[in-house]
Each structure stands twice: as C-alpha cells, then as structure tokens.
PDB file of C-alpha atoms and ligand atoms in Angstrom:
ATOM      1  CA  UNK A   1      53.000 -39.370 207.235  1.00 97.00           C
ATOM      2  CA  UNK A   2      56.192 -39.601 206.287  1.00 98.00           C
ATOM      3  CA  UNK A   3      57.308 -37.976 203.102  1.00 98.00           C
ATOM      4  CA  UNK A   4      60.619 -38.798 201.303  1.00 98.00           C
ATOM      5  CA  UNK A   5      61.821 -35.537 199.288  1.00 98.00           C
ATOM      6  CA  UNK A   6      64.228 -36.496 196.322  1.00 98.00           C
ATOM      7  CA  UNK A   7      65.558 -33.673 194.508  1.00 96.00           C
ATOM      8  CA  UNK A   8      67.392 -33.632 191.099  1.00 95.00           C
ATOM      9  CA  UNK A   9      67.699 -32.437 187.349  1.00 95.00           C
ATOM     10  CA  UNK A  10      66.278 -35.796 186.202  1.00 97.00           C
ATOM     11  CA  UNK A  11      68.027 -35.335 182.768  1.00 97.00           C
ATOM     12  CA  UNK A  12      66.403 -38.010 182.516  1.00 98.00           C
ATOM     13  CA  UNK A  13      65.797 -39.765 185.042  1.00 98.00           C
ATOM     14  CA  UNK A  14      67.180 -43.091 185.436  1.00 98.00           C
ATOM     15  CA  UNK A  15      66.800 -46.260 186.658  1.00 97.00           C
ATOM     16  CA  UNK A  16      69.500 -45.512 189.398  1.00 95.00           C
ATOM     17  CA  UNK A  17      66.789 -42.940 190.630  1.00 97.00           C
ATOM     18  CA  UNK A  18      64.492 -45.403 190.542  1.00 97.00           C
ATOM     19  CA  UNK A  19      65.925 -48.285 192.618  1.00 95.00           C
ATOM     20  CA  UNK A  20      67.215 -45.159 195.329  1.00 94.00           C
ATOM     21  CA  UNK A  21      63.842 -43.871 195.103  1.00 97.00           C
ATOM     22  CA  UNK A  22      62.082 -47.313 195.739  1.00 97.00           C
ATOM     23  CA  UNK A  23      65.233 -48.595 198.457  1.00 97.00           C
ATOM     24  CA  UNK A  24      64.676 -45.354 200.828  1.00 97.00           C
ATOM     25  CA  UNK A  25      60.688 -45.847 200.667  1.00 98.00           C
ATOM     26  CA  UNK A  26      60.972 -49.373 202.075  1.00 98.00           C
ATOM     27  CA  UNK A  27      63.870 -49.109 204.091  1.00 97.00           C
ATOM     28  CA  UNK A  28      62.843 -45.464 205.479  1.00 98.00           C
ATOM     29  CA  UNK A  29      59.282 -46.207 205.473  1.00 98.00           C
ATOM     30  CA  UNK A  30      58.246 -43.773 203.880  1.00 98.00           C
ATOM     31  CA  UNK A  31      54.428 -42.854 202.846  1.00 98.00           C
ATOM     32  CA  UNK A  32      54.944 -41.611 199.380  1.00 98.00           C
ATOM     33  CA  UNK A  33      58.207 -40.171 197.790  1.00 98.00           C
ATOM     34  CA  UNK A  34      57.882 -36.842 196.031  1.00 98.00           C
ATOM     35  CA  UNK A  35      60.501 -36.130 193.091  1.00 98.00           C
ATOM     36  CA  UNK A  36      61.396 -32.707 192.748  1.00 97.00           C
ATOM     37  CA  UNK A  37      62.729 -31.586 189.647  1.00 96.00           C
ATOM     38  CA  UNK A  38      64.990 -28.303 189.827  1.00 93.00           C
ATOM     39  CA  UNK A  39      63.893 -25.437 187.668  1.00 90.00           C
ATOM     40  CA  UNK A  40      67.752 -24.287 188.276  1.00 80.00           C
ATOM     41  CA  UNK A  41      69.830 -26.634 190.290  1.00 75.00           C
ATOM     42  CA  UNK A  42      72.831 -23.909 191.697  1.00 75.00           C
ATOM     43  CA  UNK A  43      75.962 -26.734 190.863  1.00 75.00           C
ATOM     44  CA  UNK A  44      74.658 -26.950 187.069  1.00 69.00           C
ATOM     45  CA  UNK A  45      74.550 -22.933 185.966  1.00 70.00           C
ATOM     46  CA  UNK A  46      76.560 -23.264 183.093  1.00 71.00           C
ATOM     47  CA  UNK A  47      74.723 -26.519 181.950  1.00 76.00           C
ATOM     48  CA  UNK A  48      71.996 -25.961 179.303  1.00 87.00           C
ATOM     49  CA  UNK A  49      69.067 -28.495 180.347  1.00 93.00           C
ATOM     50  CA  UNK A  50      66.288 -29.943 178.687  1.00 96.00           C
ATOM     51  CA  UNK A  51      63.437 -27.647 179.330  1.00 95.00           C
ATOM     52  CA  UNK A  52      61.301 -28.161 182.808  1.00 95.00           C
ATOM     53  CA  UNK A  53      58.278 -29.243 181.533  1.00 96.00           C
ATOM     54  CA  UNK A  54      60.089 -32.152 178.913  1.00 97.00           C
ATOM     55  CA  UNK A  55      61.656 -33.364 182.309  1.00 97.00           C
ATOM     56  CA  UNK A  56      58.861 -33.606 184.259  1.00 98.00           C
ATOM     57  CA  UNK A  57      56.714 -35.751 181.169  1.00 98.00           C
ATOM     58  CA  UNK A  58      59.833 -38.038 181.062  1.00 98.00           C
ATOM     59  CA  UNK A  59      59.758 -38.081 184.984  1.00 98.00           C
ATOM     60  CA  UNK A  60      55.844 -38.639 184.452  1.00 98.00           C
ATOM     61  CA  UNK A  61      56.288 -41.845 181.908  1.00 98.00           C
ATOM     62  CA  UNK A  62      59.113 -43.610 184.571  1.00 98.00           C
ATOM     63  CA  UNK A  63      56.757 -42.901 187.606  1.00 98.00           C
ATOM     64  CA  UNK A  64      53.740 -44.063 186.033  1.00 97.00           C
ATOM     65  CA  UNK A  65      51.828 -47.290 187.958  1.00 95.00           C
ATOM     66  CA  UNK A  66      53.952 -46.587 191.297  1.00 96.00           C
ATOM     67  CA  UNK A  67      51.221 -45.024 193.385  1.00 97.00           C
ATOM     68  CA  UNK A  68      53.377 -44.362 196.219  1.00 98.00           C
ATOM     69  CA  UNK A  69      56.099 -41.723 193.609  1.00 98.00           C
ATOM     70  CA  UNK A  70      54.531 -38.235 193.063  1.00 98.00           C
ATOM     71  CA  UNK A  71      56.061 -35.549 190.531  1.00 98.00           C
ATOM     72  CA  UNK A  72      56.025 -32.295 193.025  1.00 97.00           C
ATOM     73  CA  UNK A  73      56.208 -28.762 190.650  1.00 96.00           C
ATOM     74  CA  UNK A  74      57.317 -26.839 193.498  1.00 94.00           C
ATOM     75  CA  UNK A  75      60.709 -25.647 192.062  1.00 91.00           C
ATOM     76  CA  UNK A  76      58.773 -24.869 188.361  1.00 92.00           C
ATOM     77  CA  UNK A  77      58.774 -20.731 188.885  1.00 86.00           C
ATOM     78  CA  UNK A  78      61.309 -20.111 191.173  1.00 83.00           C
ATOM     79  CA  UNK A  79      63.413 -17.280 189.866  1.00 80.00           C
ATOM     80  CA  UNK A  80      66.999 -17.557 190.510  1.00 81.00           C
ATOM     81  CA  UNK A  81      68.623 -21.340 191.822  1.00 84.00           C
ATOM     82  CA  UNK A  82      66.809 -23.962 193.186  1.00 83.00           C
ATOM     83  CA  UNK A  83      67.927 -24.106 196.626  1.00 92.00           C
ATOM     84  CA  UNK A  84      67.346 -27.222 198.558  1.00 95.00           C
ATOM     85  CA  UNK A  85      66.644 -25.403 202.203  1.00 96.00           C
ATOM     86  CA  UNK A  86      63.570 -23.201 200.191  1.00 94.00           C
ATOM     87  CA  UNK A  87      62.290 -26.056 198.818  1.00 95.00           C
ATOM     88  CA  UNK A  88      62.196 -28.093 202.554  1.00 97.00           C
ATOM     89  CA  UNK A  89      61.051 -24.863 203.867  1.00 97.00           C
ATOM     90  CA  UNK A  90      58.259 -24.589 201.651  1.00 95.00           C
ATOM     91  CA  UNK A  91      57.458 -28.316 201.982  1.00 97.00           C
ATOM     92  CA  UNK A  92      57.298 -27.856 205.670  1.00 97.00           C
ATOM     93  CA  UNK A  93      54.700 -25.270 205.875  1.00 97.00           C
ATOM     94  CA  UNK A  94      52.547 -26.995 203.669  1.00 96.00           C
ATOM     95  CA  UNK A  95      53.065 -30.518 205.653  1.00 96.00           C
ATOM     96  CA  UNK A  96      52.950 -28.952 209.070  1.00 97.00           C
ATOM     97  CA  UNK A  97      51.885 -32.934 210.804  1.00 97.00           C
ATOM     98  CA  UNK A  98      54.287 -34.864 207.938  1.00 98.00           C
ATOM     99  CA  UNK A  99      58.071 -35.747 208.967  1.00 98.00           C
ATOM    100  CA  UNK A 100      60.346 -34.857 205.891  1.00 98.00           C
ATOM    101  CA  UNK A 101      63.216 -37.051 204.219  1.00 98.00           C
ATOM    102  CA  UNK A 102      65.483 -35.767 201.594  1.00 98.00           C
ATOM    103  CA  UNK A 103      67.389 -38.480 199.474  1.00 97.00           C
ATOM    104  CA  UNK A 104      70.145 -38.148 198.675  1.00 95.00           C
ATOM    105  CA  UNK A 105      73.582 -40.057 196.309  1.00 93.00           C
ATOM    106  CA  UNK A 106      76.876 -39.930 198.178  1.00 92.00           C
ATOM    107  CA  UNK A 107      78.321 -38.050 195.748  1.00 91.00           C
ATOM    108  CA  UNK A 108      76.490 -35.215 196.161  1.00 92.00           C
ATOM    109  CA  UNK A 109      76.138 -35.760 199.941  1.00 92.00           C
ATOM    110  CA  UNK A 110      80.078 -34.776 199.616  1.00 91.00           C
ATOM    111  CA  UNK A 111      78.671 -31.778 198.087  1.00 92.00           C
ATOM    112  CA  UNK A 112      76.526 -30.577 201.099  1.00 93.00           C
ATOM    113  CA  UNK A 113      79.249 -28.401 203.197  1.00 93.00           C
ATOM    114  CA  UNK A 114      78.956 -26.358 200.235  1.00 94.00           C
ATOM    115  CA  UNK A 115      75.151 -26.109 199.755  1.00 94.00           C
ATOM    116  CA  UNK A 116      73.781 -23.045 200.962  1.00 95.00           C
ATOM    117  CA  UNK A 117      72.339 -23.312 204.908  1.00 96.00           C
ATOM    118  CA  UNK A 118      73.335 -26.757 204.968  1.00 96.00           C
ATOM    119  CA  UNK A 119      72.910 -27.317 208.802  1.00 95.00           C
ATOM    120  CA  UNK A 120      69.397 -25.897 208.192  1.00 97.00           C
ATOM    121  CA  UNK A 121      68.885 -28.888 205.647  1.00 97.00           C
ATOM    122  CA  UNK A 122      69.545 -31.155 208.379  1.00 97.00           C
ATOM    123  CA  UNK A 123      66.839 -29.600 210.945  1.00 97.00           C
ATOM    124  CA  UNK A 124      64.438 -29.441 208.147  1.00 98.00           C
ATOM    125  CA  UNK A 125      64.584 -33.281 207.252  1.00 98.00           C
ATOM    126  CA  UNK A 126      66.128 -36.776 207.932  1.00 97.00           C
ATOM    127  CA  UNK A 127      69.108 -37.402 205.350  1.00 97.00           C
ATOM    128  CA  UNK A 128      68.484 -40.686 203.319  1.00 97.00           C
ATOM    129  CA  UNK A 129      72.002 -41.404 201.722  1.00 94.00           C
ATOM    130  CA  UNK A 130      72.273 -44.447 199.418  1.00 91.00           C
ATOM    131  CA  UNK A 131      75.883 -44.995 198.551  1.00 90.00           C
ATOM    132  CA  UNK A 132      77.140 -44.302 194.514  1.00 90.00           C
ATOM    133  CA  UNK A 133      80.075 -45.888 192.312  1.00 84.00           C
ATOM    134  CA  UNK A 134      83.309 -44.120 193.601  1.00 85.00           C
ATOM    135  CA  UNK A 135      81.735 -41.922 196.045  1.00 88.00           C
ATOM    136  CA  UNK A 136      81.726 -44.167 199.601  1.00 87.00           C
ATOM    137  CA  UNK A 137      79.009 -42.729 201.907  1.00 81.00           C
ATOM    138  CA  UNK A 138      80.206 -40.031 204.516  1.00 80.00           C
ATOM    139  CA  UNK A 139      79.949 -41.802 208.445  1.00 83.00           C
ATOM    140  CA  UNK A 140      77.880 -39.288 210.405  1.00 85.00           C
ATOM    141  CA  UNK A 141      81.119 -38.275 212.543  1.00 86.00           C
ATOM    142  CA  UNK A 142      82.694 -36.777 209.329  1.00 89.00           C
ATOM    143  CA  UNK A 143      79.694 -34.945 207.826  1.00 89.00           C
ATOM    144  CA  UNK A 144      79.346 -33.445 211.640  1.00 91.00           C
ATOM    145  CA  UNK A 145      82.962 -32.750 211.395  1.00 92.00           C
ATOM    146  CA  UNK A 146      82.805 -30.936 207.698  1.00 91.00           C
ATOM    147  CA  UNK A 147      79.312 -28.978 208.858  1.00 91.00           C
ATOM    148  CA  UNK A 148      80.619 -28.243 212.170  1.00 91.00           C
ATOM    149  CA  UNK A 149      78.102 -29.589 214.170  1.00 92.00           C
ATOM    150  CA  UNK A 150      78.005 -30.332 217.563  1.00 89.00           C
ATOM    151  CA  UNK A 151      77.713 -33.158 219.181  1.00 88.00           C
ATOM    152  CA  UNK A 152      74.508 -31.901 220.516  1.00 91.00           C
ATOM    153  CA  UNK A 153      73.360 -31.611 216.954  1.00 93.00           C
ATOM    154  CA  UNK A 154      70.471 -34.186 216.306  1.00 92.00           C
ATOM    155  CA  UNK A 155      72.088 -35.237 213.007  1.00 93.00           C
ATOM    156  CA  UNK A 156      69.032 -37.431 211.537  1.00 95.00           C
ATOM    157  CA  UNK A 157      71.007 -39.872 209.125  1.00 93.00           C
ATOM    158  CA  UNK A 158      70.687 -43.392 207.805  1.00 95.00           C
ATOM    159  CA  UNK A 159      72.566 -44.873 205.092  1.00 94.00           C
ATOM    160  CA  UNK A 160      69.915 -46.784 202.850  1.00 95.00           C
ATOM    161  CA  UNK A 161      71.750 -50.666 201.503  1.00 93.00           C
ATOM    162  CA  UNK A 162      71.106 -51.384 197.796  1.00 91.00           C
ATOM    163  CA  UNK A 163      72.720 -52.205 194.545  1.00 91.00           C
ATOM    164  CA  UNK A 164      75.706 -49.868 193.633  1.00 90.00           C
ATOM    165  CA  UNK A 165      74.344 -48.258 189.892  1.00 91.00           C
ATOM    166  CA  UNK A 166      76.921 -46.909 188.182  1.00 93.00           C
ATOM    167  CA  UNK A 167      74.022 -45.152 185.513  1.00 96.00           C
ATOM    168  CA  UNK A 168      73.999 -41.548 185.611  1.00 96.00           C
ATOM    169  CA  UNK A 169      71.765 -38.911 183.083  1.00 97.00           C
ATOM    170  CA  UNK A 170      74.980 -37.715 181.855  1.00 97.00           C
ATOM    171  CA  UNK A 171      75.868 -41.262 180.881  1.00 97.00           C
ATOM    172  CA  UNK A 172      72.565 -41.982 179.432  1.00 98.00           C
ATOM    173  CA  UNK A 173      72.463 -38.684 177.160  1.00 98.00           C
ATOM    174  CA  UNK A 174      76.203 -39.570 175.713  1.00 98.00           C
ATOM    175  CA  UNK A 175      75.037 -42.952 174.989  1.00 98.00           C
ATOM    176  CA  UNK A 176      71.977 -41.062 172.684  1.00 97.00           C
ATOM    177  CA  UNK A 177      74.236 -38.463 171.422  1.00 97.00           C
ATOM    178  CA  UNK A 178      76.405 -41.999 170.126  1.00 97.00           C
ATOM    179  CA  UNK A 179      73.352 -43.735 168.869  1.00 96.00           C
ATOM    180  CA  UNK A 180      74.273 -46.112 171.620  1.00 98.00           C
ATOM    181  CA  UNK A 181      72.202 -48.854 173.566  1.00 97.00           C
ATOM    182  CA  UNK A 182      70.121 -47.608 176.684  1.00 98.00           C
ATOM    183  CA  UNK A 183      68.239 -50.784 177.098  1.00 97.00           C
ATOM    184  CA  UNK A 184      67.286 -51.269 180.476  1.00 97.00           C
ATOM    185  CA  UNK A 185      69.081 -48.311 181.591  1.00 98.00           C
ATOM    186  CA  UNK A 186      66.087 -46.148 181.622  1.00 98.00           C
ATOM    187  CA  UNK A 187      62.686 -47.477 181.247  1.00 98.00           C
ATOM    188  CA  UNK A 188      61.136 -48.316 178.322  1.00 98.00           C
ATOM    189  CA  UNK A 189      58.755 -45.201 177.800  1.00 98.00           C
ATOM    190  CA  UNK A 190      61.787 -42.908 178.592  1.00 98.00           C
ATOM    191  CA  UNK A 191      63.770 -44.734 176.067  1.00 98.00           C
ATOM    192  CA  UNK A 192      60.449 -43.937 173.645  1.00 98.00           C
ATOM    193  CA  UNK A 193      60.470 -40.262 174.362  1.00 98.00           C
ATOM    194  CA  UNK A 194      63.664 -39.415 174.263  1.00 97.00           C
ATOM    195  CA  UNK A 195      64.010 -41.114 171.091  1.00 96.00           C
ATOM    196  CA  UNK A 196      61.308 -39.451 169.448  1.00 97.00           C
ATOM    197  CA  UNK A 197      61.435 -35.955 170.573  1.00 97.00           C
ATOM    198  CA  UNK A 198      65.292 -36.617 169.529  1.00 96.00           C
ATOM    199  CA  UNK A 199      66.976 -35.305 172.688  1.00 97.00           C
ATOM    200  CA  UNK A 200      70.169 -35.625 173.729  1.00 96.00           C
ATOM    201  CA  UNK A 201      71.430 -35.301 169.814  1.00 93.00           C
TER     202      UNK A 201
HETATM  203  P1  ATP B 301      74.175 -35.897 185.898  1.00 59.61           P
HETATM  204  O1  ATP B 301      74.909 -37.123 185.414  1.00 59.61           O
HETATM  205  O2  ATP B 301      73.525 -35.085 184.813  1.00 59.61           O
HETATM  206  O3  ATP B 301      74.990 -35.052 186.849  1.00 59.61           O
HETATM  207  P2  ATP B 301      72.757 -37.559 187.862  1.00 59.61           P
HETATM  208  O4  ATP B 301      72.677 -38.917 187.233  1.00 59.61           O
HETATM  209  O5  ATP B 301      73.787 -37.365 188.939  1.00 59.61           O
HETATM  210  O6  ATP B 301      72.894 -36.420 186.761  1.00 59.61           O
HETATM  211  P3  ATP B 301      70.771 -36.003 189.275  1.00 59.61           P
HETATM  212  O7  ATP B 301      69.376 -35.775 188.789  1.00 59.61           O
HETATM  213  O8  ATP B 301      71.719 -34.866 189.247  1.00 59.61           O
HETATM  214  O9  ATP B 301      71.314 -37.244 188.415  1.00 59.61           O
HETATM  215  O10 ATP B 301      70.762 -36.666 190.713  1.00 59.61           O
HETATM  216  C1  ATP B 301      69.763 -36.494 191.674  1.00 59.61           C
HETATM  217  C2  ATP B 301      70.111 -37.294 192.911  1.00 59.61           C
HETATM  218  O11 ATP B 301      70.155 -38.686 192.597  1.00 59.61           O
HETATM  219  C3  ATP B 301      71.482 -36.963 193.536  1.00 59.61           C
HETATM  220  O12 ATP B 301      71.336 -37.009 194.953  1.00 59.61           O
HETATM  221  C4  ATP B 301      72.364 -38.100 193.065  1.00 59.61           C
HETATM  222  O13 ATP B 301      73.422 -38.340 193.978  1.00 59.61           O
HETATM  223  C5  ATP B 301      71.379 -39.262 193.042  1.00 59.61           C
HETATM  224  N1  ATP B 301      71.744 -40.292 192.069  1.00 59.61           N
HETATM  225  C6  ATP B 301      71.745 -40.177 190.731  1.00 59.61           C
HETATM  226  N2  ATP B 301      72.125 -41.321 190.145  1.00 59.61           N
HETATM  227  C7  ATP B 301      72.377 -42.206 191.154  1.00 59.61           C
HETATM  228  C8  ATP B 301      72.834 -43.575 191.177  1.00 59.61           C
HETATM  229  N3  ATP B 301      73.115 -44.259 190.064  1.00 59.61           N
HETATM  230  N4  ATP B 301      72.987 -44.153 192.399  1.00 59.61           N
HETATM  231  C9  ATP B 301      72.712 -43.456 193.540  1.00 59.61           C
HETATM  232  N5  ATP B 301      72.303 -42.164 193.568  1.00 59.61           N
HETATM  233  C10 ATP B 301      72.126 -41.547 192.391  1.00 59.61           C
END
C-alpha cells in the first residue's frame, strides 16, 4: 500500500488541507491518507492550542464520508515535541510492507533544514509538496543544496499541481475571533462546532 502521512496542528483544519490532502492521494496514488494531528508541534511552543482531543472531533466532522482519510492518534501521548522523524519511524515499524508519503505546504517545506534529522525524513518517506500563496515550492537541487545531500542521495520528491489556497487556521480563527464569515472556508460541520463550543473567541 501506499500510505500518505500529513502532519499538522489542524487548528482547524481547513479546506486548504482538504484539497492538498485529496490532490496528493490522486496524483501520488496513494491508498489512504492518514492525518496526524501534533500533540506538540516543536515550531508552535509558545502557541496555546485548542486541546488534542477538540482537534481531532473537528478533524473527525471534515473527514467524515471520505473513506480513503483516516485520523491517526499516534502523536496523542507523546511527552515533549512532536517530531516528524518519530512519528515516520513509528509509522514504519508498524507498516513494515507499506511505502510512506509525508505531505507537505511549501512553506513549511522551507522549514525542513531546520527540522530535527531532516535527511532522515527523507529516507523514511517520499516528500509530497503542494505549492502555498507566497511560498514557491523548493526545486529538488536547492532542498539537496540546503540539506546537504549528495547527489547520490535518493531524494524522493514530487511537487503535487492544484489550486493555490490562500486559507490558513490562523486566518480562519481571526475571522471567528471578528464574528467574521467562514463560509466555505471550512466545511460546514466545522463551521457548526466551532461555533458552538465558541472557540476561537
Ligand atoms: P497556522 O495558520 O495555525 O500556522 P496552517 O493553516 O499552516 O496553520 P497547519 O496545520 O500548521 O495549518 O499545516 C499543516 C500542513 O498543511 C503544513 O504542511 C502546511 O504547509 C500545509 N497547509 C496548510 N494550509 C495550506 C494551504 N492553504 N495550501 C497548501 N498547504 C497548506
């Protein structure tokens, strides 16, 4: 099988998830896609987040009636940051026959030099990078270049085409903290929850 890994805070999630999540599975051909909330993403320490388990129910209502998009708890009790190469290593032990790809935006493919064991990332999984607003994808030569990889590195990468989004969750929890309009930004059900567990105020 193959197995598309797409991690995030999903605070909330967002229909710019969504149409990544759905562009890599068709394009990559991938099996089933399995979102992967952080418990403690390492770049957002000093961010208070809505609590795990609201997250994942909000993840839950937006995933709902895609067969092929799975919620995966891995990251729930991990003490300390969530650390992408744990999570892959994890993954791969318990999907010894699968082949792995992690998703990821452009933006925080820019990010990756910085992630900890990066170049073990890239043995772990294929990259899936689908381009952001403001943030044009990395060419494999210059993500070598910034990870110092050799040229006998077998860099697994493929940019995935689709719609530039310009939504993000930090966006769509201004626009509820303004009593603003998130029609069609998120789906409906999110749109419900949020609303009435009054997040984001
Ligand atoms: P925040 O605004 O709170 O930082 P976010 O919208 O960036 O959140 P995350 O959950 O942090 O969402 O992102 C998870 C992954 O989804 C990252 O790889 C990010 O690059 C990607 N992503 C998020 N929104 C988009 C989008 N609109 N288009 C493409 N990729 C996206």
């Amino acid at each position: 099988m193959r197995i598309g890994v797409f991690g995030g805070t999903f605070d909330p999630v967002h229909l710019g998830h969504l149409i990544l999540a759905e562009q890599c599975r068709e394009q990559a051909q991938l099996d089933r896609v399995l979102f992967m909330p952080a418990a403690s993403p390492p770049h957002k320490q000093e961010q208070t987040l809505t609590p795990f388990a609201q997250r994942v129910e909000i993840l839950a209502l937006a995933l709902s009636g895609n067969p092929a998009f799975q919620i995966d708890e891995l990251e729930k009790d991990r003490v300390g940051p969530s650390f992408t190469v744990d999570t892959l290593t994890l993954l791969t032990q318990r999907h010894p026959n699968d082949n792995l790809a992690f998703m990821i935006g452009s933006d925080s493919l820019r990010d990756l030099p910085a992630w900890y064991q990066p170049k073990r990332i890239l043995e772990l999984a294929e990259l899936l990078v689908m381009e952001r607003s403001e943030w044009p994808c990395a060419c494999p030569d210059a993500l070598r270049a910034s990870l110092g990889l050799g040229t006998d590195f077998p860099l697994r990468y493929r940019i995935v085409e689709a719609p530039l989004v310009a939504i993000s969750s930090r966006d769509i929890r201004r626009r509820f903290k303004e009593g603003r309009s998130v029609r069609y930004m998120v789906p409906r059900a999110v749109e419900a929850y949020v609303a009435d567990k009054r997040l984001y105020i």
